[in-house]
Coordinates of C-alpha atoms and ligand atoms in Angstrom, one line a residue:
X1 CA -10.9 189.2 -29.0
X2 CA -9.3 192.7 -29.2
X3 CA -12.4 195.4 -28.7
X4 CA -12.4 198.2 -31.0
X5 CA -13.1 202.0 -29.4
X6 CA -15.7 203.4 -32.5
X7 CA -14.7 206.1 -34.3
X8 CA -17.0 208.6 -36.0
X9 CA -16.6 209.3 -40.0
X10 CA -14.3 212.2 -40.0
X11 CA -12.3 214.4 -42.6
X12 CA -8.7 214.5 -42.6
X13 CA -6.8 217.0 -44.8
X14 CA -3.2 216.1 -45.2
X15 CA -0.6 218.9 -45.7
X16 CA 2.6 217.3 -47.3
X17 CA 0.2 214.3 -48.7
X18 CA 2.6 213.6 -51.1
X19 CA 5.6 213.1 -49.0
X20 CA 7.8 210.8 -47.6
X21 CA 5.9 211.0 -44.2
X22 CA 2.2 210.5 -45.6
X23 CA 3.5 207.9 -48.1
X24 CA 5.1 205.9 -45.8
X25 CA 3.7 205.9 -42.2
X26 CA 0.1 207.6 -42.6
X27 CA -1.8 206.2 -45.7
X28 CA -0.5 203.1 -44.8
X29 CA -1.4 203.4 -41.2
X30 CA -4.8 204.8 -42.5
X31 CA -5.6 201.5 -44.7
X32 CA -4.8 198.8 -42.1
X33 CA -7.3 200.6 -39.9
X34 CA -9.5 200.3 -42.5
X35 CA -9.1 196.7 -43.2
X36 CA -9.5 196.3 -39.3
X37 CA -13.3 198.1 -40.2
X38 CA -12.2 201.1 -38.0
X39 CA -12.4 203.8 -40.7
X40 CA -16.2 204.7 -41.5
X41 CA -16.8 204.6 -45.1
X42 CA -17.9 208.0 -45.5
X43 CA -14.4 209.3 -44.3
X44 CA -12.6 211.1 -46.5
X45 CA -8.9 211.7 -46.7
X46 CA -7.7 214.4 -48.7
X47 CA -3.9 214.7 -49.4
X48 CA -2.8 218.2 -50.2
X49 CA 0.6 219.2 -51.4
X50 CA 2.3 222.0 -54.3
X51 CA 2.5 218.9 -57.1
X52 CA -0.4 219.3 -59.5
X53 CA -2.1 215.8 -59.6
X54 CA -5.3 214.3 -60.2
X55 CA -7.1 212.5 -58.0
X56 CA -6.3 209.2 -59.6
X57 CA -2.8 210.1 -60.0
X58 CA -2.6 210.4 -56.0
X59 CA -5.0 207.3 -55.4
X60 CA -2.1 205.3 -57.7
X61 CA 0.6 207.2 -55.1
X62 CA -1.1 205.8 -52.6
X63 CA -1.8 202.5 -53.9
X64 CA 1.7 201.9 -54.2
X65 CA 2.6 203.0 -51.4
X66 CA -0.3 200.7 -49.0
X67 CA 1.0 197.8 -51.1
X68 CA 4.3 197.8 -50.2
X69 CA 3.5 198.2 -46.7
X70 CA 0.7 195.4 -46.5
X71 CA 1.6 191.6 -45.9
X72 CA 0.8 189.9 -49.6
X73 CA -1.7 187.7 -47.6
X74 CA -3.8 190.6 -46.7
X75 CA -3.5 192.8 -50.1
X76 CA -6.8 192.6 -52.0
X77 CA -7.8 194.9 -54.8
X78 CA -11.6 194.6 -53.6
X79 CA -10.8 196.0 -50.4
X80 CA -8.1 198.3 -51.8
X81 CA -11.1 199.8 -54.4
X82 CA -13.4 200.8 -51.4
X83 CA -10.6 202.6 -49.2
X84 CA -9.8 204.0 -52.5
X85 CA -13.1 205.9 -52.9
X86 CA -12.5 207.9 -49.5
X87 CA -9.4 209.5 -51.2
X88 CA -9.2 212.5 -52.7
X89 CA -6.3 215.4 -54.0
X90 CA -6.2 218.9 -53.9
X91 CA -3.3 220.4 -54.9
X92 CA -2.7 224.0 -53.4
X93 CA 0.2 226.5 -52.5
X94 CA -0.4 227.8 -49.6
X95 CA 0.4 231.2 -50.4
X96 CA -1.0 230.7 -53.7
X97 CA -4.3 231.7 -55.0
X98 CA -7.5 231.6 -53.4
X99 CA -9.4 229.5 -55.5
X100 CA -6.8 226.3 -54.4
X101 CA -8.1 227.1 -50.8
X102 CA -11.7 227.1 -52.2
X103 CA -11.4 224.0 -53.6
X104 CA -9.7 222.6 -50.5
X105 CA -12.5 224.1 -48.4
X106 CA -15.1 222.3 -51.2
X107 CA -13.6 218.8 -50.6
X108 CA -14.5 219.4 -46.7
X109 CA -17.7 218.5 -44.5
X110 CA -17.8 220.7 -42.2
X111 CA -20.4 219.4 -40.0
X112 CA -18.1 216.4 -38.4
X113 CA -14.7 215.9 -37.1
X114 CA -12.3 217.6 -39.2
X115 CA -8.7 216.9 -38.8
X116 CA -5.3 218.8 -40.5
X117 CA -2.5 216.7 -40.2
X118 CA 0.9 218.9 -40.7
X119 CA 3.0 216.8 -42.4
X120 CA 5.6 219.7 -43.5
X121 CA 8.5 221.6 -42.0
X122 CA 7.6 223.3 -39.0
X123 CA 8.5 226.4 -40.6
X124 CA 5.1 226.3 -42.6
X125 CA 2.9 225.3 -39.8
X126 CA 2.0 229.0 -38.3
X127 CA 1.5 230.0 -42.0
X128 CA -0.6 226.8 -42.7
X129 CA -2.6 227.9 -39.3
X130 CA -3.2 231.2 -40.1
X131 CA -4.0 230.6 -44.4
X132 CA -7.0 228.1 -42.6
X133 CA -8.0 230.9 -40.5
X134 CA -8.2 233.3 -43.4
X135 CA -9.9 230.6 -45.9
X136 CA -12.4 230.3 -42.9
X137 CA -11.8 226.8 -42.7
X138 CA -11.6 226.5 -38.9
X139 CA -14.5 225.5 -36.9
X140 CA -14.9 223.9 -33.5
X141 CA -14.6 220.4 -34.5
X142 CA -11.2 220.8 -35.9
X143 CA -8.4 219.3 -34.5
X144 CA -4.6 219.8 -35.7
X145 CA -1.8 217.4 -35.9
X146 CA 1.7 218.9 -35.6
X147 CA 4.9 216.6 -36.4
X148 CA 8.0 216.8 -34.9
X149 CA 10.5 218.7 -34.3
X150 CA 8.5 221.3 -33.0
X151 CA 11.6 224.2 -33.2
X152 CA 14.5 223.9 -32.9
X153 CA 15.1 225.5 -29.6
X154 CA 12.7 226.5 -27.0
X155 CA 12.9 230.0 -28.7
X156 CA 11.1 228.7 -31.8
X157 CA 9.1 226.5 -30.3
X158 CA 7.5 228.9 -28.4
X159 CA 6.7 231.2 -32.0
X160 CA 5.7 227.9 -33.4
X161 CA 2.8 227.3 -30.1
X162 CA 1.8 231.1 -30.1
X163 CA 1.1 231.1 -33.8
X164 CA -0.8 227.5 -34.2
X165 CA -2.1 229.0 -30.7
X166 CA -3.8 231.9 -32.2
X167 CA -6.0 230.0 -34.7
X168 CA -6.3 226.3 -32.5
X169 CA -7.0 226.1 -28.7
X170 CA -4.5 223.9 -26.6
X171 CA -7.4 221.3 -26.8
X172 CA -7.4 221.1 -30.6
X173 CA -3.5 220.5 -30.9
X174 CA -2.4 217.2 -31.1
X175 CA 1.4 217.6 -30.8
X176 CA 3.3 213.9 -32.3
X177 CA 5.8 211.8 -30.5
X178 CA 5.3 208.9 -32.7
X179 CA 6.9 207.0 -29.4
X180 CA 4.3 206.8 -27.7
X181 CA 2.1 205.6 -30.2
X182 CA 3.9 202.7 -30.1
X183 CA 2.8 199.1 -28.2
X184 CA 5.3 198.8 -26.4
X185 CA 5.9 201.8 -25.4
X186 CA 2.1 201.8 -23.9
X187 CA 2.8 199.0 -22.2
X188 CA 5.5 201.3 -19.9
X189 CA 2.3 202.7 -18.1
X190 CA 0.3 199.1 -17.5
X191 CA 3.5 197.2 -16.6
X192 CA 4.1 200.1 -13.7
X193 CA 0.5 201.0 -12.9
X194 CA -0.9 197.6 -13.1
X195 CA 1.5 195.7 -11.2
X196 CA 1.5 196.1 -7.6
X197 CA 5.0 194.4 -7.8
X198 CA 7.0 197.5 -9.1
X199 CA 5.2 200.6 -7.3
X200 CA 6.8 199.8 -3.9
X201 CA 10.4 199.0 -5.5
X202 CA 9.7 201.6 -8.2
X203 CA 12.4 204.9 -6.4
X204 CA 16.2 205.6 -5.1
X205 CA 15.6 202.8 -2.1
X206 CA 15.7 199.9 -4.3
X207 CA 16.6 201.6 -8.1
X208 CA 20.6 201.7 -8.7
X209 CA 19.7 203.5 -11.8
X210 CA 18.3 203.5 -15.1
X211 CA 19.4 203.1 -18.9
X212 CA 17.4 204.4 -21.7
X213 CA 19.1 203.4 -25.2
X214 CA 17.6 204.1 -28.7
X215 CA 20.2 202.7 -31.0
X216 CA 19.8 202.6 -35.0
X217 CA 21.6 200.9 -37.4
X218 CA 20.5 203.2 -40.4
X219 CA 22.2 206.6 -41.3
X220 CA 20.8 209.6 -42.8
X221 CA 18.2 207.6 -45.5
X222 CA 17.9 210.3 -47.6
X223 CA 17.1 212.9 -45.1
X224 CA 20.6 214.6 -44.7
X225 CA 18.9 218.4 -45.5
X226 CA 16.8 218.1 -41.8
X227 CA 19.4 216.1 -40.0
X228 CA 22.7 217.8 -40.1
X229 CA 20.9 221.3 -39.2
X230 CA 19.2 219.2 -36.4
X231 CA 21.9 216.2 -34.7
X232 CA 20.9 212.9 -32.2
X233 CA 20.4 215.6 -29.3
X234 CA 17.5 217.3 -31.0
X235 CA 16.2 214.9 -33.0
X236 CA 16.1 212.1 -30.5
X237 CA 16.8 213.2 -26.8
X238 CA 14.4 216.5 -26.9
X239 CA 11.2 214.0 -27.7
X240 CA 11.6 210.3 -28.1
X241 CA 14.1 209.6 -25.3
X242 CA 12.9 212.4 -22.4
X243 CA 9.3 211.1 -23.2
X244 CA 10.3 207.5 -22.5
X245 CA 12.1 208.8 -19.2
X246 CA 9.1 210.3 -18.5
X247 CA 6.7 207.5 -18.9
X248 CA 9.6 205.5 -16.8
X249 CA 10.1 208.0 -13.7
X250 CA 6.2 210.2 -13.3
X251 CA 4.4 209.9 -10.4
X252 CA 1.1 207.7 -10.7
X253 CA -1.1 209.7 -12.4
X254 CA -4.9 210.4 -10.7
X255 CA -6.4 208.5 -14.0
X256 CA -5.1 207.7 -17.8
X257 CA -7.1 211.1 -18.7
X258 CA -4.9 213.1 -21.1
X259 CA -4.7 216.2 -18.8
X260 CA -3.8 213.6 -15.7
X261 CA -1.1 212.3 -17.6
X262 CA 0.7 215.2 -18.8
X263 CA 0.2 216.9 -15.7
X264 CA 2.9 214.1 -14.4
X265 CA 4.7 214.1 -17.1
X266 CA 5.8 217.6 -16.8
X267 CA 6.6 217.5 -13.3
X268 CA 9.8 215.0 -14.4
X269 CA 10.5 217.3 -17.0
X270 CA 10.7 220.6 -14.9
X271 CA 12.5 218.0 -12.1
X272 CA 15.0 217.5 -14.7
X273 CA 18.7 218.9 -12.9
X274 CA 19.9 221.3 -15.7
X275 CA 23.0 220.2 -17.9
X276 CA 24.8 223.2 -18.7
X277 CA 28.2 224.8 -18.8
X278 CA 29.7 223.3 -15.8
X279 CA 28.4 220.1 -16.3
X280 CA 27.9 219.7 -19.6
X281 CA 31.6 218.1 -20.0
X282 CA 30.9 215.6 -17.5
X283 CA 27.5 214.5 -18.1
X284 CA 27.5 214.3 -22.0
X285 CA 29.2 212.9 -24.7
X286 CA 28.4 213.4 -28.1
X287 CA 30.0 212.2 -31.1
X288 CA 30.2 211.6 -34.8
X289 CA 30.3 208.2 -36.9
X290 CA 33.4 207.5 -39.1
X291 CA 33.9 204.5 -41.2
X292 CA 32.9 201.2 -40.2
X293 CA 31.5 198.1 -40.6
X294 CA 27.9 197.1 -40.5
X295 CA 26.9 193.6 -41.2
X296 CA 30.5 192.4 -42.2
X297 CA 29.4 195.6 -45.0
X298 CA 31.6 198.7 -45.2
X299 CA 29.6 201.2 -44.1
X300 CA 30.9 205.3 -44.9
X301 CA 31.5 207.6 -42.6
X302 CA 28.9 210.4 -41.9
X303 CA 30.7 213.1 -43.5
X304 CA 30.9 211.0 -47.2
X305 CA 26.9 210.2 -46.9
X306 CA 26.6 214.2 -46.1
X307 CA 28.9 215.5 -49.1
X308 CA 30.3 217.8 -46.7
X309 CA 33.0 217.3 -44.9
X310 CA 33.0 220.2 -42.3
X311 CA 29.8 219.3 -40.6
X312 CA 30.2 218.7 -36.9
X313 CA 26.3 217.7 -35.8
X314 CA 26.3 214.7 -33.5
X315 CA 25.3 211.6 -34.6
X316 CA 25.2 210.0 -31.1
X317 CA 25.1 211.1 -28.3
X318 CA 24.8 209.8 -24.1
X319 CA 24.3 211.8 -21.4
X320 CA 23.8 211.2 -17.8
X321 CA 20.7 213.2 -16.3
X322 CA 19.4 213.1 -13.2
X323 CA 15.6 213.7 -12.0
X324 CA 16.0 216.4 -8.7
X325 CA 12.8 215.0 -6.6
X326 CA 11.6 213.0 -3.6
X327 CA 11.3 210.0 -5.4
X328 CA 15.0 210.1 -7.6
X329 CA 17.6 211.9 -6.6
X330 CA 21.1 210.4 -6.5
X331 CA 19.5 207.5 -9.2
X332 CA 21.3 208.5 -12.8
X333 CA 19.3 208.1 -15.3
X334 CA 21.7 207.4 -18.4
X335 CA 20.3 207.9 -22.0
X336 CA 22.0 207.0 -25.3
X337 CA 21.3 207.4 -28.7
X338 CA 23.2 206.7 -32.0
X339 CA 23.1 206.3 -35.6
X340 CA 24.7 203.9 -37.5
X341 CA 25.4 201.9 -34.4
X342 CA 25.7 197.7 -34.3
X343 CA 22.0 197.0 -34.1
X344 CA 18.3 198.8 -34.0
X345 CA 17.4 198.9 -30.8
X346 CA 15.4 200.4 -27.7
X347 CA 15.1 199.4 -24.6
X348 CA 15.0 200.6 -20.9
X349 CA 17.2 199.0 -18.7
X350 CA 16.5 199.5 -14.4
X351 CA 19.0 198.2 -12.7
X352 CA 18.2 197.5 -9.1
X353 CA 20.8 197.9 -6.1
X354 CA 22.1 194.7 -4.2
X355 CA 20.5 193.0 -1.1
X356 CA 20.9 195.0 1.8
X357 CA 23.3 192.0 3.6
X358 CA 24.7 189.3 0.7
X359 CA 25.4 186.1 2.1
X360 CA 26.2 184.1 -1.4
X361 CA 28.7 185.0 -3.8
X362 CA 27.0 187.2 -6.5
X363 CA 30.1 187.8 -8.3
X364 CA 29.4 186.0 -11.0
X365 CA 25.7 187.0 -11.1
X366 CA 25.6 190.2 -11.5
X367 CA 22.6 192.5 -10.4
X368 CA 18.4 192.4 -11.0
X369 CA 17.9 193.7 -14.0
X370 CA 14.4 194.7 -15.3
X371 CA 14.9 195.3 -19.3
X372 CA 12.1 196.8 -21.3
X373 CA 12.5 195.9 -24.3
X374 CA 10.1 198.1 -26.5
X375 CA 11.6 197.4 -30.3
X376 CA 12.2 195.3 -32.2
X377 CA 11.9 191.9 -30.3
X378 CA 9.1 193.4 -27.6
X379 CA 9.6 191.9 -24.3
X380 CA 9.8 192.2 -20.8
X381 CA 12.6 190.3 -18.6
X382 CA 13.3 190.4 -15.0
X383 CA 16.9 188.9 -14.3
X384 CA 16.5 187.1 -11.0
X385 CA 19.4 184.9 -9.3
X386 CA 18.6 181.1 -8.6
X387 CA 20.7 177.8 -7.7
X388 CA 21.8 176.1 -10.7
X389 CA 20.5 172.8 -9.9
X390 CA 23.0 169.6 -9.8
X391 CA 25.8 168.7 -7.8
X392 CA 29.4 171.0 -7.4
X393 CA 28.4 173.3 -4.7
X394 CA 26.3 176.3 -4.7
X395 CA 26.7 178.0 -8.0
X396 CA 24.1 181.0 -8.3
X397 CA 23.3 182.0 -11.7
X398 CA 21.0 184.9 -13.0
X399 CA 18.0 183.7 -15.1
X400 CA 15.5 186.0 -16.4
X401 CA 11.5 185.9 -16.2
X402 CA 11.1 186.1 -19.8
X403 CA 7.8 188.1 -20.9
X404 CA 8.2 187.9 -24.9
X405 CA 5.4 189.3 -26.9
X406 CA 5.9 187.1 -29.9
X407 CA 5.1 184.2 -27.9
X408 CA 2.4 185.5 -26.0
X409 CA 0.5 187.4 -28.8
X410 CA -0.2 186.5 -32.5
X411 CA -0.9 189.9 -33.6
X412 CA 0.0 191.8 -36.4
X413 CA 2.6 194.9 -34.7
X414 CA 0.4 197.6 -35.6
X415 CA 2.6 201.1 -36.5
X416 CA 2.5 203.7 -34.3
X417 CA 1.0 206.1 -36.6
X418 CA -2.4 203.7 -36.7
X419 CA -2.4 204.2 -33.0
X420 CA -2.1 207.9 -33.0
X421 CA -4.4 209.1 -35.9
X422 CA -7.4 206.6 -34.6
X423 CA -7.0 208.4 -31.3
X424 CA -6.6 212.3 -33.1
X425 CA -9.9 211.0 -34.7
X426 CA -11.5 209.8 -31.3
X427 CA -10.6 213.4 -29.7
X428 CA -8.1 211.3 -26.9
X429 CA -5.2 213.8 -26.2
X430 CA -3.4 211.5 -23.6
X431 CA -0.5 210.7 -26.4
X432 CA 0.3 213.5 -27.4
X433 CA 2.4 216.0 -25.6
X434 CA 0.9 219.5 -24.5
X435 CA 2.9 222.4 -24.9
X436 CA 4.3 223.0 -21.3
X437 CA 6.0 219.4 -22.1
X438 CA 7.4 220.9 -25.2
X439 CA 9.1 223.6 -24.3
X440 CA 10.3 222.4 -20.4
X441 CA 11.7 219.7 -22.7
X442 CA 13.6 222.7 -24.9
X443 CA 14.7 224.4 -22.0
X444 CA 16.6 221.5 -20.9
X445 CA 18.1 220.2 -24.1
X446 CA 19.5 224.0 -24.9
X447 CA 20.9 224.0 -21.6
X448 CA 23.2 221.1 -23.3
X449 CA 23.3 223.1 -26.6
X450 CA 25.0 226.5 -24.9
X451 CA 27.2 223.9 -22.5
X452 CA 28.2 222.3 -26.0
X453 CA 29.1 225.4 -27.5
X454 CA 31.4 227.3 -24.8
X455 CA 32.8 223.4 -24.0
X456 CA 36.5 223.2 -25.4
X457 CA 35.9 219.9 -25.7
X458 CA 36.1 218.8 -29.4
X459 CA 33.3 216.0 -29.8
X460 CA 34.1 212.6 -30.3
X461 CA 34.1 209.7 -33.3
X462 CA 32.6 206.2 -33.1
X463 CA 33.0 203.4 -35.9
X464 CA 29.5 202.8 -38.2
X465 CA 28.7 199.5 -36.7
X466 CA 29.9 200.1 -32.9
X467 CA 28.5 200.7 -29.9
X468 CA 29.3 204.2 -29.8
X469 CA 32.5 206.1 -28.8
X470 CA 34.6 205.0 -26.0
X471 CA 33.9 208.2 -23.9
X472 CA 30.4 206.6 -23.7
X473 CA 31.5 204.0 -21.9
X474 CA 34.0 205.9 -19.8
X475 CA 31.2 207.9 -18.7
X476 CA 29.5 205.0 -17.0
X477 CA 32.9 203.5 -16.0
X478 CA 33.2 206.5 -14.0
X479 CA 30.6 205.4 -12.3
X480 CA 31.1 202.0 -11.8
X481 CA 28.8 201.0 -14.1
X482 CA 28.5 199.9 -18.0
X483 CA 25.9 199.9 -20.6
X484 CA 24.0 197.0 -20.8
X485 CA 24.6 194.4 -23.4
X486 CA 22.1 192.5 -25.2
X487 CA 23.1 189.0 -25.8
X488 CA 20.0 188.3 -28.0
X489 CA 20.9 188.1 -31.7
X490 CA 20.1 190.8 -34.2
X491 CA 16.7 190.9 -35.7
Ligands
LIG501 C1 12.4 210.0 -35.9 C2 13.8 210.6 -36.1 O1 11.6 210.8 -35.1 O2 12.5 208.7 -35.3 C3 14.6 209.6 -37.0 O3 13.6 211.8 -36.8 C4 14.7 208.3 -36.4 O4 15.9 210.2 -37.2 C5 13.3 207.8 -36.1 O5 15.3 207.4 -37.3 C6 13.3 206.5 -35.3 O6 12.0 206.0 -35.2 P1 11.8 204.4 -35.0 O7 10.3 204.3 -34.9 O8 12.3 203.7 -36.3 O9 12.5 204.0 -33.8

């Protein structure tokens, strides 16, 4: 039987309540914890945002929206009436008059947990901060949720942490990777820290190196405005993909206390050997899709879905890093990330170096391979090499130890976002990233940007549907090595 953590009845204020984010991932996220009876009734949830709407207009918004994301099984109109009564709207501008931030304040009890969840651009968040201050709506039980990207470099970044970090303490700021919200991405930290197997394999004696891929099949979805000003490198690497190395290459931490965590965490982050100018050629590639073929279904280029056809963001991009400490160095550490590639994917791949003195023929075997696979099929396999039973000589094949969640657990796949607003609402800060990590993760990442920009090198194209561009792989060809293939069929 799962054990739930309680959670007291708090207030959450949601600024951007009527957009894509809050209609999509968090009142959705916020009902199935309800129907798990992990909301307390007297919550309330008030979605804020410029459209004037009733309340009932937004408690129909959100209907919708819940429905769609709820299993037909589990939909019921009773339970659906009660969440309802937690919901409320208050529309407001927030440079608008005061009597919307009145009536905001009005909607809030102040005597529990109260919780602003930033669901805009990052370009209103300081404003946002500061219009609280001024409405007097910031106490010591207020906690603040800020959505990535947080900048866009470590330049605005930094104005973005100084101005939340004039109204909010550090301890107050719950900063969102929606990666690690996610199970299987959780599970990084047991299967290492809980295993005495790994720790003792776990560095450069016995780790070849390690592949980190986050692959999509989808393209811009509607969101062309934010990603062409942003690219893969930003939108992906900076957060999703350097958090997952993280989580892969930190040092134990002293306990799973937030501060013990992140204190590790940034350690592999400042450890990071800087890509820039002189290496930046070498050690990235980033490209563009073109035309293609997804699903047997033509697929257009990323120019046609943008309208413009002078756009050079990156749509993909690899890059081989490299961790400068006791534990790594000389282990690459390859990451890749794409859109519109052959499948949706994410995995982390650690390759392990051969046995010391190999007396069988592993040619055909290949090397150990632990895969992580953390969406969408979650699972765990360890390639090991056996004898292929039966008669004909010694034939050694490579098997894997298959750890695959759907057989193991029946449960629902709960979305990140229910993960990571229960634990804003328990006051855990362990999954969210404190702003050292932030901006040592900027400082790398615009290393790459400047190399990028004084590089001659033009970037490259891939097919919609591929695995990327063939630089990619002549990256790791280079090294005697290739990106890992997934034989498993598309989900
Ligand atoms: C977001 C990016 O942070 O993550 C999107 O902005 C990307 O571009 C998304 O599609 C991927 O998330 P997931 O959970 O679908 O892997």
């Amino acid at each position: 039987m799962a054990e739930f953590i309680p959670v007291d009845p708090f207030n959450l204020v949601i600024f951007g309540g009527t957009g894509d984010l809050s209609r999509r991932k968090l009142l959705p996220a916020l009902f199935h914890r309800f129907l798990d009876d992990q909301i307390p009734l007297n919550s309330k949830i008030v979605g804020t945002a410029r459209s004037e709407m009733t309340r009932d207009e937004f408690i129909e918004m959100a209907k919708t929206s819940c429905k769609s994301a709820t299993a037909k099984d589990t939909w019921s109109e009773e339970h659906w009436a009660t969440f309802a009564k937690m919901l409320d709207y208050s529309p407001l501008d927030i440079a608008g008059p005061e009597k919307h931030w009145k009536e905001l304040s009005s909607k809030v009890d102040f005597d529990r947990t109260v919780i602003y969840y930033l669901a805009t651009s990052p370009s209103l968040y300081v404003k946002i901060c500061h219009a609280l201050k001024a409405a007097d709506m910031v106490c010591d039980a207020c906690r603040i949720v800020l959505e990535k990207p947080i900048g866009k470099d470590l330049a605005s970044a930094c104005a973005i942490n100084d101005g939340v970090g004039e109204v909010f303490d550090e301890e107050q700021i719950y900063r969102i990777d929606h990666y690690l919200g996610k199970e299987a991405v959780q599970n990084l930290m047991v299967l290492r820290f809980s295993n005495t197997l790994f720790e003792a394999l776990w560095s450069r004696n016995h780790i070849d190196h390690i592949q980190i891929t986050v692959s999509e099949d989808l393209g811009l979805e509607g969101r062309a405005g934010y990603y062409d000003g942003s690219g893969a490198l930003r939108d992906m690497v900076q957060n999703h993909l350097l958090q997952l190395l993280c989580l892969i290459a930190m040092e134990p931490p002293n306990s799973i206390h937030a501060d013990d965590i992140r204190t590790e965490k940034i350690k592999v982050l400042r450890a990071l050997k800087p890509i820039t100018g002189d290496t930046v050629k070498r050690n990235t590639v980033r490209a563009q899709y073109v035309e293609g073929l997804i699903n047997g279904q033509p697929a257009k280029s990323y120019l046609e879905e943008l309208g413009d056809d002078s756009s050079e963001t990156e749509t993909f991009v690899a890059i081989k890093a490299e961790i400068d400490n006791w534990r790594w160095a000389g282990v690459p550490i390859y990451l890749r990330t794409g859109k519109r590639m052959s499948r949706r994917v994410s995995e982390v791949v650690v390759q392990f170096k051969p046995v010391a003195h190999n007396i069988f023929d592993i040619s055909l075997s290949g090397p150990n391979q632990l895969v992580i696979t953390l969406q969408p099929d979650e699972g765990v396999r360890l390639s090991m090499h056996i004898k292929e039973p039966g008669p004909g000589g010694l034939r050694i094949k490579s098997l894997p130890l298959n750890l695959a969640y759907a057989e193991n657990f029946m449960l629902r796949y709960p979305d990140a976002y229910e993960r990571l607003l229960m634990e804003v609402a328990r006051g855990n800060l362990s999954l969210f990233m404190r702003r050292d990590e932030v901006e040592a993760a900027w400082t790398w990442v615009d290393g790459i940007i400047d190399g990028w920009k004084q590089s001659d090198e033009a970037s490259q194209t891939y097919a919609a549907g591929s695995d990327g561009p063939i630089a990619s792989a002549m990256m790791m060809d280079r090294d005697d090595r290739a990106w890992h293939v997934r034989t498993t069929p598309k989900s």
